[in-house]
Coordinates of C-alpha atoms in Angstrom, one line a residue:
M1 CA -120.1 -51.7 34.6
A2 CA -116.3 -50.1 35.1
N3 CA -115.2 -53.4 33.6
M4 CA -116.8 -53.3 31.1
M5 CA -116.0 -49.9 29.9
R6 CA -112.5 -50.9 30.5
F7 CA -112.9 -53.7 27.7
K8 CA -114.6 -51.6 25.4
D9 CA -112.1 -48.7 25.5
F10 CA -109.3 -52.0 25.0
W11 CA -111.1 -52.6 21.4
V12 CA -110.2 -49.0 19.9
K13 CA -109.3 -48.4 16.3
K14 CA -105.5 -48.4 17.2
T15 CA -105.0 -51.5 18.6
L16 CA -107.2 -53.3 16.5
V17 CA -105.2 -52.3 13.9
G18 CA -102.0 -53.0 16.0
L19 CA -103.1 -57.1 16.1
G20 CA -104.1 -57.1 12.5
L21 CA -101.2 -55.5 11.0
G22 CA -99.1 -57.5 13.1
Q23 CA -100.4 -60.4 11.4
F24 CA -100.6 -59.4 8.4
L25 CA -97.0 -59.1 8.6
S26 CA -96.7 -62.2 9.8
L27 CA -98.3 -64.4 7.2
L28 CA -95.9 -62.4 4.8
I29 CA -93.0 -63.6 6.6
T30 CA -94.9 -67.3 6.1
S31 CA -94.7 -66.8 2.9
T32 CA -91.0 -66.1 2.5
G33 CA -90.1 -69.1 4.3
F34 CA -92.1 -71.3 2.3
S35 CA -90.5 -69.6 -1.0
S36 CA -87.1 -69.8 0.7
S37 CA -88.0 -73.9 1.3
E38 CA -89.3 -74.5 -2.4
L39 CA -85.8 -72.8 -3.4
A40 CA -83.8 -74.9 -1.4
K41 CA -85.8 -78.0 -2.9
K42 CA -84.5 -76.6 -6.2
G43 CA -80.8 -76.4 -4.6
I44 CA -80.9 -73.0 -4.9
N45 CA -79.5 -70.9 -2.3
V46 CA -78.9 -67.6 -2.6
P47 CA -80.1 -65.3 0.5
T48 CA -78.4 -62.0 -0.4
S49 CA -80.0 -62.6 -4.2
Q50 CA -83.5 -63.1 -2.8
S51 CA -83.2 -59.7 -0.4
F52 CA -81.1 -57.7 -3.4
L53 CA -84.6 -57.9 -5.7
N54 CA -86.6 -57.0 -2.3
Y55 CA -84.3 -53.7 -2.2
V56 CA -84.3 -53.0 -5.8
L57 CA -88.4 -52.9 -5.1
L58 CA -88.1 -50.6 -2.5
A59 CA -85.3 -48.2 -3.9
I60 CA -87.5 -48.1 -7.6
V61 CA -91.3 -47.5 -5.7
Y62 CA -90.7 -45.3 -3.2
G63 CA -87.5 -43.5 -4.6
G64 CA -89.5 -42.8 -7.3
I65 CA -91.7 -40.8 -4.7
M66 CA -88.8 -38.8 -3.3
L67 CA -88.4 -37.4 -6.4
Y68 CA -91.1 -36.6 -7.2
R69 CA -91.4 -35.1 -3.6
R70 CA -88.2 -33.0 -4.4
K71 CA -87.8 -32.5 -0.3
P72 CA -84.9 -32.8 1.3
L73 CA -84.0 -35.7 3.6
K74 CA -84.7 -35.2 6.9
A75 CA -82.3 -37.4 8.7
K76 CA -78.6 -37.7 8.0
W77 CA -77.8 -39.9 4.8
Y78 CA -75.0 -42.1 6.8
Y79 CA -77.8 -42.9 8.9
Y80 CA -79.0 -45.0 6.1
V81 CA -76.0 -46.4 5.0
L82 CA -75.6 -48.2 8.4
L83 CA -79.5 -49.5 8.9
G84 CA -78.8 -50.7 5.6
I85 CA -75.2 -52.6 6.5
V86 CA -77.4 -53.9 9.2
D87 CA -80.5 -55.2 7.6
V88 CA -78.5 -56.9 5.1
E89 CA -76.5 -58.9 7.3
A90 CA -79.3 -59.9 9.8
N91 CA -81.6 -61.5 6.8
F92 CA -78.1 -62.8 6.0
L93 CA -77.0 -64.0 9.5
V94 CA -80.3 -66.0 10.1
V95 CA -80.9 -67.7 6.9
K96 CA -77.2 -68.6 6.7
A97 CA -77.7 -70.5 10.3
Y98 CA -80.5 -73.1 8.7
Q99 CA -77.0 -74.8 7.3
Y100 CA -75.2 -75.2 10.6
T101 CA -78.5 -75.8 13.3
S102 CA -82.4 -77.0 13.5
I103 CA -85.1 -75.2 12.7
T104 CA -86.2 -75.6 16.4
S105 CA -83.3 -74.0 17.5
V106 CA -83.2 -71.0 15.0
M107 CA -87.0 -70.7 16.6
L108 CA -85.9 -70.1 20.3
L109 CA -83.5 -68.6 19.4
D110 CA -84.7 -65.9 17.1
C111 CA -86.7 -64.4 20.2
W112 CA -83.4 -62.8 21.5
S113 CA -84.6 -60.0 19.2
I114 CA -87.2 -59.7 21.4
P115 CA -85.5 -58.3 25.1
C116 CA -82.7 -57.2 22.7
V117 CA -85.1 -54.4 21.5
M118 CA -87.4 -54.0 24.8
L119 CA -83.7 -52.7 26.2
L120 CA -83.2 -50.6 23.2
T121 CA -86.3 -48.9 23.0
W122 CA -85.6 -48.2 27.0
I123 CA -82.6 -46.6 26.6
F124 CA -82.8 -44.8 23.5
L125 CA -86.2 -44.4 22.5
K126 CA -87.1 -43.5 26.0
T127 CA -90.1 -46.6 26.5
K128 CA -91.4 -47.7 29.5
Y129 CA -92.8 -50.9 29.5
R130 CA -95.2 -51.4 32.6
F131 CA -96.5 -54.6 34.1
A132 CA -98.7 -55.8 31.7
K133 CA -96.7 -55.3 28.8
I134 CA -93.6 -57.3 30.2
T135 CA -96.7 -60.1 30.9
G136 CA -97.5 -60.0 27.5
V137 CA -93.8 -60.5 26.7
V138 CA -93.6 -63.2 28.8
V139 CA -96.4 -65.4 27.9
C140 CA -95.7 -64.8 24.0
V141 CA -92.1 -66.3 24.3
A142 CA -93.6 -69.1 26.3
G143 CA -95.9 -70.0 23.8
L144 CA -93.2 -70.6 21.2
V145 CA -91.4 -72.4 24.2
M146 CA -94.2 -74.7 23.8
V147 CA -93.8 -75.1 19.6
V148 CA -89.9 -76.2 20.3
F149 CA -91.7 -78.9 23.6
S150 CA -93.6 -79.8 20.3
D151 CA -90.8 -80.8 18.2
V152 CA -89.2 -83.0 20.8
H153 CA -91.8 -84.6 21.9
A154 CA -92.6 -85.4 17.9
G155 CA -89.3 -86.5 18.1
D156 CA -88.9 -83.6 14.7
R157 CA -85.8 -81.9 16.0
A158 CA -82.2 -83.0 13.4
G159 CA -79.2 -81.6 15.5
G160 CA -77.5 -79.9 12.4
S161 CA -73.8 -80.3 11.1
K162 CA -72.8 -77.6 13.8
P163 CA -75.3 -76.5 16.4
S164 CA -73.0 -74.4 17.8
V165 CA -71.8 -72.0 14.7
G166 CA -75.6 -72.2 14.2
D167 CA -76.9 -70.8 17.6
A168 CA -74.3 -68.2 16.9
L169 CA -75.2 -67.0 13.6
V170 CA -78.9 -66.7 15.0
I171 CA -78.5 -64.7 18.3
A172 CA -76.0 -62.6 16.1
G173 CA -78.4 -61.9 13.3
A174 CA -81.4 -61.5 16.2
T175 CA -79.4 -58.5 18.1
L176 CA -78.9 -57.1 14.2
Y177 CA -82.9 -57.1 13.7
A178 CA -83.3 -56.1 16.8
V179 CA -81.0 -52.9 16.1
S180 CA -82.8 -52.3 12.3
N181 CA -86.0 -52.6 14.5
V182 CA -85.3 -49.8 16.9
S183 CA -83.5 -48.1 14.5
E184 CA -86.7 -47.7 11.9
E185 CA -88.9 -47.1 14.4
F186 CA -86.7 -43.7 15.3
L187 CA -86.3 -42.7 11.6
V188 CA -89.7 -43.2 11.1
K189 CA -91.2 -41.5 14.1
N190 CA -88.7 -38.6 13.3
A191 CA -88.6 -38.5 9.3
D192 CA -90.7 -39.7 7.2
R193 CA -91.8 -43.5 6.1
V194 CA -91.6 -43.0 2.7
E195 CA -87.9 -41.8 3.1
L196 CA -86.8 -44.6 5.4
M197 CA -88.4 -47.0 2.4
S198 CA -86.4 -45.1 -0.5
M199 CA -83.1 -44.9 1.1
L200 CA -83.1 -48.5 2.7
G201 CA -84.3 -49.6 -0.9
L202 CA -81.2 -47.7 -2.1
F203 CA -78.5 -48.4 0.6
G204 CA -79.9 -51.8 0.9
A205 CA -79.3 -53.0 -2.8
F206 CA -76.2 -51.0 -2.7
V207 CA -74.6 -53.5 0.3
S208 CA -76.7 -56.4 -1.4
A209 CA -75.0 -56.3 -4.9
I210 CA -71.1 -56.2 -3.1
Q211 CA -72.1 -58.9 -1.2
M212 CA -73.7 -61.0 -3.6
S213 CA -70.6 -60.2 -6.1
I214 CA -68.5 -62.1 -3.3
L215 CA -70.1 -65.0 -2.3
E216 CA -72.9 -65.6 -4.3
R217 CA -71.6 -65.4 -7.8
H218 CA -70.8 -68.5 -9.0
E219 CA -74.2 -69.9 -7.3
L220 CA -76.2 -67.2 -9.6
K221 CA -74.1 -68.7 -12.8
S222 CA -75.5 -72.4 -12.2
I223 CA -79.1 -71.8 -11.9
H224 CA -81.4 -73.1 -14.6
W225 CA -84.2 -70.4 -14.7
S226 CA -87.3 -72.1 -15.1
S227 CA -90.5 -70.6 -13.9
G228 CA -90.4 -73.7 -10.9
A229 CA -87.3 -71.1 -9.9
V230 CA -88.6 -68.0 -11.2
L231 CA -91.5 -68.2 -9.2
P232 CA -90.6 -68.6 -5.5
F233 CA -87.9 -65.7 -6.1
V234 CA -90.2 -63.4 -7.3
G235 CA -92.9 -64.1 -5.3
F236 CA -90.2 -64.1 -2.5
S237 CA -89.7 -60.5 -3.0
V238 CA -93.2 -58.9 -3.2
A239 CA -93.6 -60.8 0.1
M240 CA -90.5 -58.8 1.4
F241 CA -91.4 -55.7 -0.4
L242 CA -95.0 -55.7 1.3
F243 CA -93.8 -57.1 4.5
Y244 CA -90.7 -54.0 4.2
S245 CA -93.9 -51.8 3.0
F246 CA -96.0 -51.8 6.3
V247 CA -93.9 -52.3 9.0
P248 CA -93.4 -48.5 9.3
V249 CA -96.6 -48.7 9.9
L250 CA -96.6 -50.4 12.8
L251 CA -93.6 -49.4 13.7
K252 CA -95.0 -46.0 14.3
A253 CA -98.6 -47.0 15.9
N254 CA -98.3 -49.7 18.6
G255 CA -93.3 -50.0 18.6
S256 CA -91.1 -52.3 18.0
T257 CA -91.5 -55.2 20.5
M258 CA -95.2 -55.4 18.8
L259 CA -93.8 -55.8 15.8
N260 CA -91.4 -58.4 17.0
L261 CA -93.9 -60.5 19.3
S262 CA -96.5 -60.1 16.2
L263 CA -93.6 -62.3 14.3
L264 CA -93.6 -65.2 16.5
T265 CA -97.1 -66.4 15.0
S266 CA -95.7 -66.9 11.7
D267 CA -94.3 -70.8 13.0
M268 CA -97.8 -70.9 14.1
W269 CA -99.6 -70.3 10.9
A270 CA -97.0 -72.3 9.2
V271 CA -98.3 -75.6 11.3
L272 CA -101.7 -74.2 9.9
I273 CA -100.5 -74.0 6.5
R274 CA -98.7 -77.8 6.7
I275 CA -102.0 -78.6 8.3
F276 CA -104.3 -77.2 5.4
A277 CA -102.1 -77.7 2.2
Y278 CA -100.0 -80.2 2.8
H279 CA -101.9 -82.5 4.6
E280 CA -99.6 -83.0 7.4
K281 CA -100.7 -83.8 11.2
V282 CA -98.6 -82.1 14.2
D283 CA -98.7 -82.3 17.7
W284 CA -101.3 -80.5 19.7
M285 CA -99.4 -78.7 21.6
Y286 CA -99.0 -76.4 18.8
F287 CA -102.2 -75.1 19.0
V288 CA -101.8 -74.4 22.7
A289 CA -98.8 -72.0 21.8
F290 CA -100.5 -70.5 19.3
A291 CA -103.7 -69.7 21.6
G292 CA -100.8 -68.6 24.2
V293 CA -99.0 -66.3 21.8
C294 CA -102.4 -64.8 20.6
V295 CA -103.3 -64.4 24.8
G296 CA -100.3 -62.3 25.5
L297 CA -99.9 -60.5 22.0
V298 CA -103.6 -58.8 23.4
I299 CA -102.1 -58.4 26.9
Y300 CA -99.6 -56.4 25.9
S301 CA -102.1 -54.5 23.3
G302 CA -103.6 -53.7 26.7
G303 CA -100.8 -52.7 28.4
E304 CA -100.1 -50.1 25.7
E305 CA -103.8 -48.5 25.6
E306 CA -103.5 -48.3 29.3
D307 CA -100.8 -46.2 28.8
Q308 CA -101.9 -44.1 26.0
R309 CA -105.3 -44.0 28.4
R310 CA -103.1 -42.3 31.0
A311 CA -100.6 -40.2 29.2
D312 CA -104.2 -38.7 27.2
V313 CA -105.4 -38.0 31.2
A314 CA -102.1 -36.2 31.7
D315 CA -102.5 -33.7 28.6
E316 CA -106.2 -33.1 29.9
D317 CA -104.8 -32.0 33.3
A318 CA -102.4 -29.8 31.6
V319 CA -104.9 -28.0 29.3
Q320 CA -106.7 -27.6 32.2
S321 CA -104.2 -26.6 34.4
K322 CA -103.1 -23.8 32.0
H323 CA -106.9 -22.8 31.0
F324 CA -107.0 -22.1 34.9
D325 CA -104.2 -20.0 34.8
E326 CA -104.7 -17.8 32.0
E327 CA -108.5 -17.0 34.1
A328 CA -106.5 -16.2 36.6
G329 CA -104.0 -14.6 35.3
P330 CA -105.1 -10.8 34.6
V331 CA -105.7 -10.8 37.8
G332 CA -102.9 -10.9 39.4
R333 CA -101.3 -9.0 36.5
G334 CA -103.3 -6.0 36.5
T335 CA -103.1 -5.8 40.5
G336 CA -99.4 -6.0 39.9
A337 CA -99.7 -3.3 37.0
G338 CA -101.1 -1.1 39.5
T339 CA -98.7 -1.6 42.3
S340 CA -95.5 -1.0 39.4
K341 CA -97.7 2.0 37.8
S342 CA -97.9 3.7 41.5
G343 CA -94.4 2.6 42.3
D344 CA -93.4 4.4 39.2
S345 CA -95.6 7.8 39.8
S346 CA -93.6 7.9 43.6
R347 CA -90.3 7.4 41.7
H348 CA -91.0 9.9 38.9
E349 CA -92.1 12.7 41.5
T350 CA -89.3 11.3 43.1
V351 CA -87.1 12.2 40.5
T352 CA -88.6 15.2 39.4
G353 CA -88.1 16.8 43.0
S354 CA -84.7 15.9 43.0
S355 CA -83.8 17.4 39.7
T356 CA -86.0 20.3 40.9
E357 CA -83.5 20.9 43.4
R358 CA -80.4 20.2 41.5
E359 CA -81.8 22.8 38.8
V360 CA -82.0 25.4 42.2
A361 CA -78.7 24.4 43.3
D362 CA -77.0 25.0 40.0
N363 CA -78.7 28.0 39.1
K364 CA -77.4 29.8 43.1
S365 CA -73.7 28.2 41.8
I366 CA -74.3 30.1 38.3
G367 CA -75.4 33.3 39.7
K368 CA -72.3 33.4 42.3
Y369 CA -70.1 32.9 39.2
V370 CA -71.6 35.6 37.7
K371 CA -71.3 38.1 40.5
G372 CA -68.0 36.9 41.0
R373 CA -67.0 38.0 37.4
K374 CA -69.0 41.2 37.5
S375 CA -66.6 42.2 40.6

């Protein structure tokens, strides 16, 4: 009966919303990957320019809401400048890595963001990870590693032109992703989601524009902007806009570790799209890996719900203790007040007696002084 109650408590609104929203974000990331793939097939390789349109949309939509509110910033503006730089470069480095190493290596090394996020949240946000959460993370990563072995087993692995360079770019990009996610979690919990999105869009667009003018201006001039090029470009930007808009919601409710674990399933969704949309055959280990990642997410969410219940119990105990103190307090304070009052009366009598004695002595002295003057 107790186990049934715990299972029932697990499937609360927060857990279901976290799991569902995480998979929605994972599907958005999958769609951006396919949009980028279509652009690459057409010879369009401008990752910074693709992100630029997303940042412009964020600045226009959420910046308009900020102007309508007319409220001052809750966080320092230079925090958003640093966040914009980190976010733009994280996107650039990971996309750039595909030119040098295999997609399998990128998938595996991109998991580096998860331990980075856990370490940063533990240090700066004081997040505590219990055994259930750590177990969920291990199961999720193990599921993704199975995808890598599936690629090797199926012979799909390609070495890349410069694997060491590509791997270094992925690790650097994954580290920046972790910094960006933890920073966004801190800002969305201490500032405001609309402020975060508008400032990230503004400074992200500014940084992207500078980087585009330096690295991609020749590539942009050579693009023939047909409908086949515009539609994937716009589709990528819209998907990224939705992704950035809903990420703060998941960060505030479930944290950055849950976000990164949820995004692991993006590769699994890509496999399903390959099966049903492109009618491609994939190895059976993909399905086992997908199930493993889903189980890991459930375990992690269960550990999160357990922490929430413990926090609620602690808060309830604190409220009960405060209520008990308030009920017991007046008796003690009344006794103390009576004692203090008695003490004050005694002190008042003592002081009054001493004052009377001094007045008598002073009168005697004055009398002697007057007599002496008369004589």
